[in-house]
mmCIF file with all atom_site columns, C-alpha atoms in Angstrom:
data_model
loop_
_atom_site.group_PDB
_atom_site.id
_atom_site.type_symbol
_atom_site.label_atom_id
_atom_site.label_alt_id
_atom_site.label_comp_id
_atom_site.label_asym_id
_atom_site.label_entity_id
_atom_site.label_seq_id
_atom_site.pdbx_PDB_ins_code
_atom_site.Cartn_x
_atom_site.Cartn_y
_atom_site.Cartn_z
_atom_site.occupancy
_atom_site.B_iso_or_equiv
_atom_site.pdbx_formal_charge
_atom_site.auth_seq_id
_atom_site.auth_comp_id
_atom_site.auth_asym_id
_atom_site.auth_atom_id
_atom_site.pdbx_PDB_model_num
ATOM 1   C CA . UNK A 1 1   ? -2.755  1.782   7.084   1.00 0.00 ? 623 UNK A CA 1
ATOM 2   C CA . UNK A 1 2   ? -3.690  3.414   10.361  1.00 0.00 ? 624 UNK A CA 1
ATOM 3   C CA . UNK A 1 3   ? -1.062  1.829   12.610  1.00 0.00 ? 625 UNK A CA 1
ATOM 4   C CA . UNK A 1 4   ? 1.115   -1.203  12.985  1.00 0.00 ? 626 UNK A CA 1
ATOM 5   C CA . UNK A 1 5   ? -0.803  -3.983  14.679  1.00 0.00 ? 627 UNK A CA 1
ATOM 6   C CA . UNK A 1 6   ? 1.089   -7.185  13.930  1.00 0.00 ? 628 UNK A CA 1
ATOM 7   C CA . UNK A 1 7   ? 4.640   -5.835  13.731  1.00 0.00 ? 629 UNK A CA 1
ATOM 8   C CA . UNK A 1 8   ? 4.501   -3.104  16.376  1.00 0.00 ? 630 UNK A CA 1
ATOM 9   C CA . UNK A 1 9   ? 7.311   -4.573  18.504  1.00 0.00 ? 631 UNK A CA 1
ATOM 10  C CA . UNK A 1 10  ? 9.633   -5.592  15.663  1.00 0.00 ? 632 UNK A CA 1
ATOM 11  C CA . UNK A 1 11  ? 12.958  -3.735  15.759  1.00 0.00 ? 633 UNK A CA 1
ATOM 12  C CA . UNK A 1 12  ? 14.992  -5.091  12.828  1.00 0.00 ? 634 UNK A CA 1
ATOM 13  C CA . UNK A 1 13  ? 14.764  -6.945  9.535   1.00 0.00 ? 635 UNK A CA 1
ATOM 14  C CA . UNK A 1 14  ? 15.519  -10.397 10.945  1.00 0.00 ? 636 UNK A CA 1
ATOM 15  C CA . UNK A 1 15  ? 12.767  -10.088 13.539  1.00 0.00 ? 637 UNK A CA 1
ATOM 16  C CA . UNK A 1 16  ? 10.391  -8.829  10.842  1.00 0.00 ? 638 UNK A CA 1
ATOM 17  C CA . UNK A 1 17  ? 10.992  -11.836 8.600   1.00 0.00 ? 639 UNK A CA 1
ATOM 18  C CA . UNK A 1 18  ? 10.736  -14.281 11.490  1.00 0.00 ? 640 UNK A CA 1
ATOM 19  C CA . UNK A 1 19  ? 7.503   -12.701 12.732  1.00 0.00 ? 641 UNK A CA 1
ATOM 20  C CA . UNK A 1 20  ? 6.067   -12.609 9.204   1.00 0.00 ? 642 UNK A CA 1
ATOM 21  C CA . UNK A 1 21  ? 6.728   -16.361 8.764   1.00 0.00 ? 643 UNK A CA 1
ATOM 22  C CA . UNK A 1 22  ? 5.007   -17.047 12.083  1.00 0.00 ? 644 UNK A CA 1
ATOM 23  C CA . UNK A 1 23  ? 1.928   -15.055 11.053  1.00 0.00 ? 645 UNK A CA 1
ATOM 24  C CA . UNK A 1 24  ? 1.767   -16.720 7.626   1.00 0.00 ? 646 UNK A CA 1
ATOM 25  C CA . UNK A 1 25  ? 1.768   -20.147 9.277   1.00 0.00 ? 647 UNK A CA 1
ATOM 26  C CA . UNK A 1 26  ? -0.945  -19.000 11.658  1.00 0.00 ? 648 UNK A CA 1
ATOM 27  C CA . UNK A 1 27  ? -3.244  -16.849 9.467   1.00 0.00 ? 649 UNK A CA 1
ATOM 28  C CA . UNK A 1 28  ? -2.820  -17.880 5.823   1.00 0.00 ? 650 UNK A CA 1
ATOM 29  C CA . UNK A 1 29  ? -6.276  -18.734 4.393   1.00 0.00 ? 651 UNK A CA 1
ATOM 30  C CA . UNK A 1 30  ? -4.977  -21.985 2.846   1.00 0.00 ? 652 UNK A CA 1
ATOM 31  C CA . UNK A 1 31  ? -3.719  -23.176 6.240   1.00 0.00 ? 653 UNK A CA 1
ATOM 32  C CA . UNK A 1 32  ? -6.543  -21.912 8.438   1.00 0.00 ? 654 UNK A CA 1
ATOM 33  C CA . UNK A 1 33  ? -9.621  -23.471 6.823   1.00 0.00 ? 655 UNK A CA 1
ATOM 34  C CA . UNK A 1 34  ? -12.076 -23.078 9.729   1.00 0.00 ? 656 UNK A CA 1
ATOM 35  C CA . UNK A 1 35  ? -12.045 -19.262 9.868   1.00 0.00 ? 657 UNK A CA 1
ATOM 36  C CA . UNK A 1 36  ? -11.819 -16.727 7.027   1.00 0.00 ? 658 UNK A CA 1
ATOM 37  C CA . UNK A 1 37  ? -8.497  -14.991 7.695   1.00 0.00 ? 659 UNK A CA 1
ATOM 38  C CA . UNK A 1 38  ? -8.214  -13.137 4.375   1.00 0.00 ? 660 UNK A CA 1
ATOM 39  C CA . UNK A 1 39  ? -8.599  -9.654  5.916   1.00 0.00 ? 661 UNK A CA 1
ATOM 40  C CA . UNK A 1 40  ? -6.032  -10.437 8.616   1.00 0.00 ? 662 UNK A CA 1
ATOM 41  C CA . UNK A 1 41  ? -3.577  -11.702 6.012   1.00 0.00 ? 663 UNK A CA 1
ATOM 42  C CA . UNK A 1 42  ? -4.134  -8.565  3.899   1.00 0.00 ? 664 UNK A CA 1
ATOM 43  C CA . UNK A 1 43  ? -3.283  -6.379  6.908   1.00 0.00 ? 665 UNK A CA 1
ATOM 44  C CA . UNK A 1 44  ? -0.201  -8.479  7.659   1.00 0.00 ? 666 UNK A CA 1
ATOM 45  C CA . UNK A 1 45  ? 0.941   -8.226  4.013   1.00 0.00 ? 667 UNK A CA 1
ATOM 46  C CA . UNK A 1 46  ? 0.386   -4.450  3.949   1.00 0.00 ? 668 UNK A CA 1
ATOM 47  C CA . UNK A 1 47  ? 2.349   -3.900  7.167   1.00 0.00 ? 669 UNK A CA 1
ATOM 48  C CA . UNK A 1 48  ? 5.138   -6.211  6.010   1.00 0.00 ? 670 UNK A CA 1
ATOM 49  C CA . UNK A 1 49  ? 5.345   -4.461  2.612   1.00 0.00 ? 671 UNK A CA 1
ATOM 50  C CA . UNK A 1 50  ? 5.568   -1.077  4.322   1.00 0.00 ? 672 UNK A CA 1
ATOM 51  C CA . UNK A 1 51  ? 8.230   -2.121  6.819   1.00 0.00 ? 673 UNK A CA 1
ATOM 52  C CA . UNK A 1 52  ? 10.335  -4.039  4.319   1.00 0.00 ? 674 UNK A CA 1
ATOM 53  C CA . UNK A 1 53  ? 10.505  -1.028  1.967   1.00 0.00 ? 675 UNK A CA 1
ATOM 54  C CA . UNK A 1 54  ? 10.667  1.893   4.365   1.00 0.00 ? 676 UNK A CA 1
ATOM 55  C CA . UNK A 1 55  ? 10.114  1.595   8.049   1.00 0.00 ? 677 UNK A CA 1
ATOM 56  C CA . UNK A 1 56  ? 12.374  -1.023  9.589   1.00 0.00 ? 678 UNK A CA 1
ATOM 57  C CA . UNK A 1 57  ? 16.082  -0.813  10.411  1.00 0.00 ? 679 UNK A CA 1
ATOM 58  C CA . UNK A 1 58  ? 18.162  -3.376  8.537   1.00 0.00 ? 680 UNK A CA 1
ATOM 59  C CA . UNK A 1 59  ? 20.028  -4.224  11.736  1.00 0.00 ? 681 UNK A CA 1
ATOM 60  C CA . UNK A 1 60  ? 19.967  -3.289  15.396  1.00 0.00 ? 682 UNK A CA 1
ATOM 61  C CA . UNK A 1 61  ? 22.640  -0.634  14.777  1.00 0.00 ? 683 UNK A CA 1
ATOM 62  C CA . UNK A 1 62  ? 20.817  1.013   11.840  1.00 0.00 ? 684 UNK A CA 1
ATOM 63  C CA . UNK A 1 63  ? 19.379  4.346   12.999  1.00 0.00 ? 685 UNK A CA 1
ATOM 64  C CA . UNK A 1 64  ? 16.647  4.542   10.356  1.00 0.00 ? 686 UNK A CA 1
ATOM 65  C CA . UNK A 1 65  ? 13.261  4.501   12.045  1.00 0.00 ? 687 UNK A CA 1
ATOM 66  C CA . UNK A 1 66  ? 9.959   5.433   10.501  1.00 0.00 ? 688 UNK A CA 1
ATOM 67  C CA . UNK A 1 67  ? 6.701   5.133   12.358  1.00 0.00 ? 689 UNK A CA 1
ATOM 68  C CA . UNK A 1 68  ? 3.293   4.317   10.962  1.00 0.00 ? 690 UNK A CA 1
ATOM 69  C CA . UNK A 1 69  ? 2.356   7.911   11.861  1.00 0.00 ? 691 UNK A CA 1
ATOM 70  C CA . UNK A 1 70  ? 5.054   9.150   9.442   1.00 0.00 ? 692 UNK A CA 1
ATOM 71  C CA . UNK A 1 71  ? 3.582   6.964   6.722   1.00 0.00 ? 693 UNK A CA 1
ATOM 72  C CA . UNK A 1 72  ? 0.053   8.160   7.439   1.00 0.00 ? 694 UNK A CA 1
ATOM 73  C CA . UNK A 1 73  ? 1.216   11.794  7.339   1.00 0.00 ? 695 UNK A CA 1
ATOM 74  C CA . UNK A 1 74  ? 2.947   11.135  4.000   1.00 0.00 ? 696 UNK A CA 1
ATOM 75  C CA . UNK A 1 75  ? -0.285  9.714   2.576   1.00 0.00 ? 697 UNK A CA 1
ATOM 76  C CA . UNK A 1 76  ? -2.250  12.718  3.852   1.00 0.00 ? 698 UNK A CA 1
ATOM 77  C CA . UNK A 1 77  ? 0.185   15.131  2.229   1.00 0.00 ? 699 UNK A CA 1
ATOM 78  C CA . UNK A 1 78  ? -0.013  13.412  -1.169  1.00 0.00 ? 700 UNK A CA 1
ATOM 79  C CA . UNK A 1 79  ? -3.774  12.914  -1.038  1.00 0.00 ? 701 UNK A CA 1
ATOM 80  C CA . UNK A 1 80  ? -4.328  16.569  -0.039  1.00 0.00 ? 702 UNK A CA 1
ATOM 81  C CA . UNK A 1 81  ? -2.749  17.624  -3.340  1.00 0.00 ? 703 UNK A CA 1
ATOM 82  C CA . UNK A 1 82  ? -5.265  15.688  -5.442  1.00 0.00 ? 704 UNK A CA 1
ATOM 83  C CA . UNK A 1 83  ? -8.421  15.164  -3.392  1.00 0.00 ? 705 UNK A CA 1
ATOM 84  C CA . UNK A 1 84  ? -10.216 18.242  -4.708  1.00 0.00 ? 706 UNK A CA 1
ATOM 85  C CA . UNK A 1 85  ? -9.344  17.801  -8.388  1.00 0.00 ? 707 UNK A CA 1
ATOM 86  C CA . UNK A 1 86  ? -12.315 17.561  -10.737 1.00 0.00 ? 708 UNK A CA 1
ATOM 87  C CA . UNK A 1 87  ? -12.978 14.213  -12.401 1.00 0.00 ? 709 UNK A CA 1
ATOM 88  C CA . UNK A 1 88  ? -10.896 12.203  -9.930  1.00 0.00 ? 710 UNK A CA 1
ATOM 89  C CA . UNK A 1 89  ? -13.451 9.491   -9.277  1.00 0.00 ? 711 UNK A CA 1
ATOM 90  C CA . UNK A 1 90  ? -11.624 7.161   -6.892  1.00 0.00 ? 712 UNK A CA 1
ATOM 91  C CA . UNK A 1 91  ? -8.634  7.470   -4.573  1.00 0.00 ? 713 UNK A CA 1
ATOM 92  C CA . UNK A 1 92  ? -7.621  4.265   -2.829  1.00 0.00 ? 714 UNK A CA 1
ATOM 93  C CA . UNK A 1 93  ? -4.694  3.013   -0.777  1.00 0.00 ? 715 UNK A CA 1
ATOM 94  C CA . UNK A 1 94  ? -3.464  -0.507  -1.528  1.00 0.00 ? 716 UNK A CA 1
ATOM 95  C CA . UNK A 1 95  ? -0.561  -1.496  0.691   1.00 0.00 ? 717 UNK A CA 1
ATOM 96  C CA . UNK A 1 96  ? 1.952   1.359   0.449   1.00 0.00 ? 718 UNK A CA 1
ATOM 97  C CA . UNK A 1 97  ? 0.675   2.665   -2.896  1.00 0.00 ? 719 UNK A CA 1
ATOM 98  C CA . UNK A 1 98  ? -2.008  5.236   -3.680  1.00 0.00 ? 720 UNK A CA 1
ATOM 99  C CA . UNK A 1 99  ? -4.090  4.693   -6.826  1.00 0.00 ? 721 UNK A CA 1
ATOM 100 C CA . UNK A 1 100 ? -6.392  7.224   -8.508  1.00 0.00 ? 722 UNK A CA 1
ATOM 101 C CA . UNK A 1 101 ? -8.778  6.776   -11.380 1.00 0.00 ? 723 UNK A CA 1
ATOM 102 C CA . UNK A 1 102 ? -11.357 8.706   -13.312 1.00 0.00 ? 724 UNK A CA 1
ATOM 103 C CA . UNK A 1 103 ? -11.368 11.063  -16.273 1.00 0.00 ? 725 UNK A CA 1
ATOM 104 C CA . UNK A 1 104 ? -8.119  12.697  -15.142 1.00 0.00 ? 726 UNK A CA 1
ATOM 105 C CA . UNK A 1 105 ? -6.705  13.926  -18.454 1.00 0.00 ? 727 UNK A CA 1
ATOM 106 C CA . UNK A 1 106 ? -7.563  17.583  -17.762 1.00 0.00 ? 728 UNK A CA 1
ATOM 107 C CA . UNK A 1 107 ? -5.633  17.440  -14.463 1.00 0.00 ? 729 UNK A CA 1
ATOM 108 C CA . UNK A 1 108 ? -2.675  15.324  -15.548 1.00 0.00 ? 730 UNK A CA 1
ATOM 109 C CA . UNK A 1 109 ? -0.077  18.067  -14.940 1.00 0.00 ? 731 UNK A CA 1
ATOM 110 C CA . UNK A 1 110 ? -1.293  18.584  -11.343 1.00 0.00 ? 732 UNK A CA 1
ATOM 111 C CA . UNK A 1 111 ? -1.340  14.833  -10.776 1.00 0.00 ? 733 UNK A CA 1
ATOM 112 C CA . UNK A 1 112 ? 2.226   14.502  -12.076 1.00 0.00 ? 734 UNK A CA 1
ATOM 113 C CA . UNK A 1 113 ? 3.331   17.384  -9.821  1.00 0.00 ? 735 UNK A CA 1
ATOM 114 C CA . UNK A 1 114 ? 1.934   15.439  -6.851  1.00 0.00 ? 736 UNK A CA 1
ATOM 115 C CA . UNK A 1 115 ? 4.321   12.585  -7.720  1.00 0.00 ? 737 UNK A CA 1
ATOM 116 C CA . UNK A 1 116 ? 1.962   10.181  -9.482  1.00 0.00 ? 738 UNK A CA 1
ATOM 117 C CA . UNK A 1 117 ? 2.850   8.177   -12.581 1.00 0.00 ? 739 UNK A CA 1
ATOM 118 C CA . UNK A 1 118 ? 0.488   6.855   -15.235 1.00 0.00 ? 740 UNK A CA 1
ATOM 119 C CA . UNK A 1 119 ? 0.070   3.084   -15.409 1.00 0.00 ? 741 UNK A CA 1
ATOM 120 C CA . UNK A 1 120 ? -1.185  2.414   -18.909 1.00 0.00 ? 742 UNK A CA 1
ATOM 121 C CA . UNK A 1 121 ? -2.158  -1.231  -18.419 1.00 0.00 ? 743 UNK A CA 1
ATOM 122 C CA . UNK A 1 122 ? -4.316  -0.403  -15.407 1.00 0.00 ? 744 UNK A CA 1
ATOM 123 C CA . UNK A 1 123 ? -5.567  2.942   -16.799 1.00 0.00 ? 745 UNK A CA 1
ATOM 124 C CA . UNK A 1 124 ? -4.880  4.488   -13.392 1.00 0.00 ? 746 UNK A CA 1
ATOM 125 C CA . UNK A 1 125 ? -2.357  6.807   -11.735 1.00 0.00 ? 747 UNK A CA 1
ATOM 126 C CA . UNK A 1 126 ? -0.132  5.432   -8.980  1.00 0.00 ? 748 UNK A CA 1
ATOM 127 C CA . UNK A 1 127 ? 2.044   6.902   -6.245  1.00 0.00 ? 749 UNK A CA 1
ATOM 128 C CA . UNK A 1 128 ? 4.557   4.940   -4.183  1.00 0.00 ? 750 UNK A CA 1
ATOM 129 C CA . UNK A 1 129 ? 7.047   5.918   -1.470  1.00 0.00 ? 751 UNK A CA 1
ATOM 130 C CA . UNK A 1 130 ? 10.484  7.010   -2.727  1.00 0.00 ? 752 UNK A CA 1
ATOM 131 C CA . UNK A 1 131 ? 12.124  4.150   -0.855  1.00 0.00 ? 753 UNK A CA 1
ATOM 132 C CA . UNK A 1 132 ? 9.982   1.498   -2.541  1.00 0.00 ? 754 UNK A CA 1
ATOM 133 C CA . UNK A 1 133 ? 12.030  -1.071  -4.435  1.00 0.00 ? 755 UNK A CA 1
ATOM 134 C CA . UNK A 1 134 ? 10.645  -3.515  -6.946  1.00 0.00 ? 756 UNK A CA 1
ATOM 135 C CA . UNK A 1 135 ? 10.992  -7.111  -5.786  1.00 0.00 ? 757 UNK A CA 1
ATOM 136 C CA . UNK A 1 136 ? 9.321   -8.852  -8.699  1.00 0.00 ? 758 UNK A CA 1
ATOM 137 C CA . UNK A 1 137 ? 8.727   -8.182  -12.352 1.00 0.00 ? 759 UNK A CA 1
ATOM 138 C CA . UNK A 1 138 ? 5.387   -9.981  -12.293 1.00 0.00 ? 760 UNK A CA 1
ATOM 139 C CA . UNK A 1 139 ? 2.531   -7.786  -13.453 1.00 0.00 ? 761 UNK A CA 1
ATOM 140 C CA . UNK A 1 140 ? -0.552  -7.830  -11.242 1.00 0.00 ? 762 UNK A CA 1
ATOM 141 C CA . UNK A 1 141 ? -4.091  -6.699  -11.987 1.00 0.00 ? 763 UNK A CA 1
ATOM 142 C CA . UNK A 1 142 ? -5.786  -4.245  -9.641  1.00 0.00 ? 764 UNK A CA 1
ATOM 143 C CA . UNK A 1 143 ? -8.002  -7.049  -8.324  1.00 0.00 ? 765 UNK A CA 1
ATOM 144 C CA . UNK A 1 144 ? -4.895  -9.096  -7.472  1.00 0.00 ? 766 UNK A CA 1
ATOM 145 C CA . UNK A 1 145 ? -3.296  -6.069  -5.781  1.00 0.00 ? 767 UNK A CA 1
ATOM 146 C CA . UNK A 1 146 ? -6.458  -5.391  -3.761  1.00 0.00 ? 768 UNK A CA 1
ATOM 147 C CA . UNK A 1 147 ? -6.697  -9.044  -2.776  1.00 0.00 ? 769 UNK A CA 1
ATOM 148 C CA . UNK A 1 148 ? -3.057  -9.263  -1.671  1.00 0.00 ? 770 UNK A CA 1
ATOM 149 C CA . UNK A 1 149 ? -2.644  -5.905  0.115   1.00 0.00 ? 771 UNK A CA 1
ATOM 150 C CA . UNK A 1 150 ? -6.214  -4.848  0.860   1.00 0.00 ? 772 UNK A CA 1
ATOM 151 C CA . UNK A 1 151 ? -7.813  -1.622  -0.264  1.00 0.00 ? 773 UNK A CA 1
ATOM 152 C CA . UNK A 1 152 ? -8.901  1.442   1.652   1.00 0.00 ? 774 UNK A CA 1
ATOM 153 C CA . UNK A 1 153 ? -10.979 3.879   -0.405  1.00 0.00 ? 775 UNK A CA 1
ATOM 154 C CA . UNK A 1 154 ? -10.274 7.500   0.521   1.00 0.00 ? 776 UNK A CA 1
ATOM 155 C CA . UNK A 1 155 ? -12.602 9.128   -2.013  1.00 0.00 ? 777 UNK A CA 1
ATOM 156 C CA . UNK A 1 156 ? -15.210 7.628   -4.259  1.00 0.00 ? 778 UNK A CA 1
ATOM 157 C CA . UNK A 1 157 ? -17.537 9.582   -6.476  1.00 0.00 ? 779 UNK A CA 1
ATOM 158 C CA . UNK A 1 158 ? -20.473 7.897   -8.106  1.00 0.00 ? 780 UNK A CA 1
ATOM 159 C CA . UNK A 1 159 ? -20.693 8.440   -11.838 1.00 0.00 ? 781 UNK A CA 1
ATOM 160 C CA . UNK A 1 160 ? -23.888 10.319  -12.659 1.00 0.00 ? 782 UNK A CA 1
ATOM 161 C CA . UNK A 1 161 ? -25.668 9.131   -15.768 1.00 0.00 ? 783 UNK A CA 1
ATOM 162 C CA . UNK A 1 162 ? -27.430 11.900  -17.700 1.00 0.00 ? 784 UNK A CA 1
#
């Protein structure tokens, strides 16, 4: 996520939830049938997910503030640790998570050192912010995650067939 677009002026959790409800009523693809608003809704969901887990004060007196620049810098730092590893085929950002795939077995210790965990069902490595808290125990496929939060590919290597 490059910057906050929809929630840039939100200062606390109550405002965030109220603004999110307003945007859902306005941009949800099931409500807005004339125009395809899927990409807009993905951006709204990604910003909301980020702010709800890390970057928004719980109240007006809470001093915790994290900017989208802090989040972007955090992604850069993590991605810099793994971007040049051999056999890492794809690095993508979905919401506030980073996912990597490929034939990564040879580099698994370096990937673990960078803070990634192996997700056996998805056959991919994932990284999430320390402040991230699980809200649901529902398992989602990567296609469902990409559809809900959007996907920004940072690195993609084409597999060469010999």
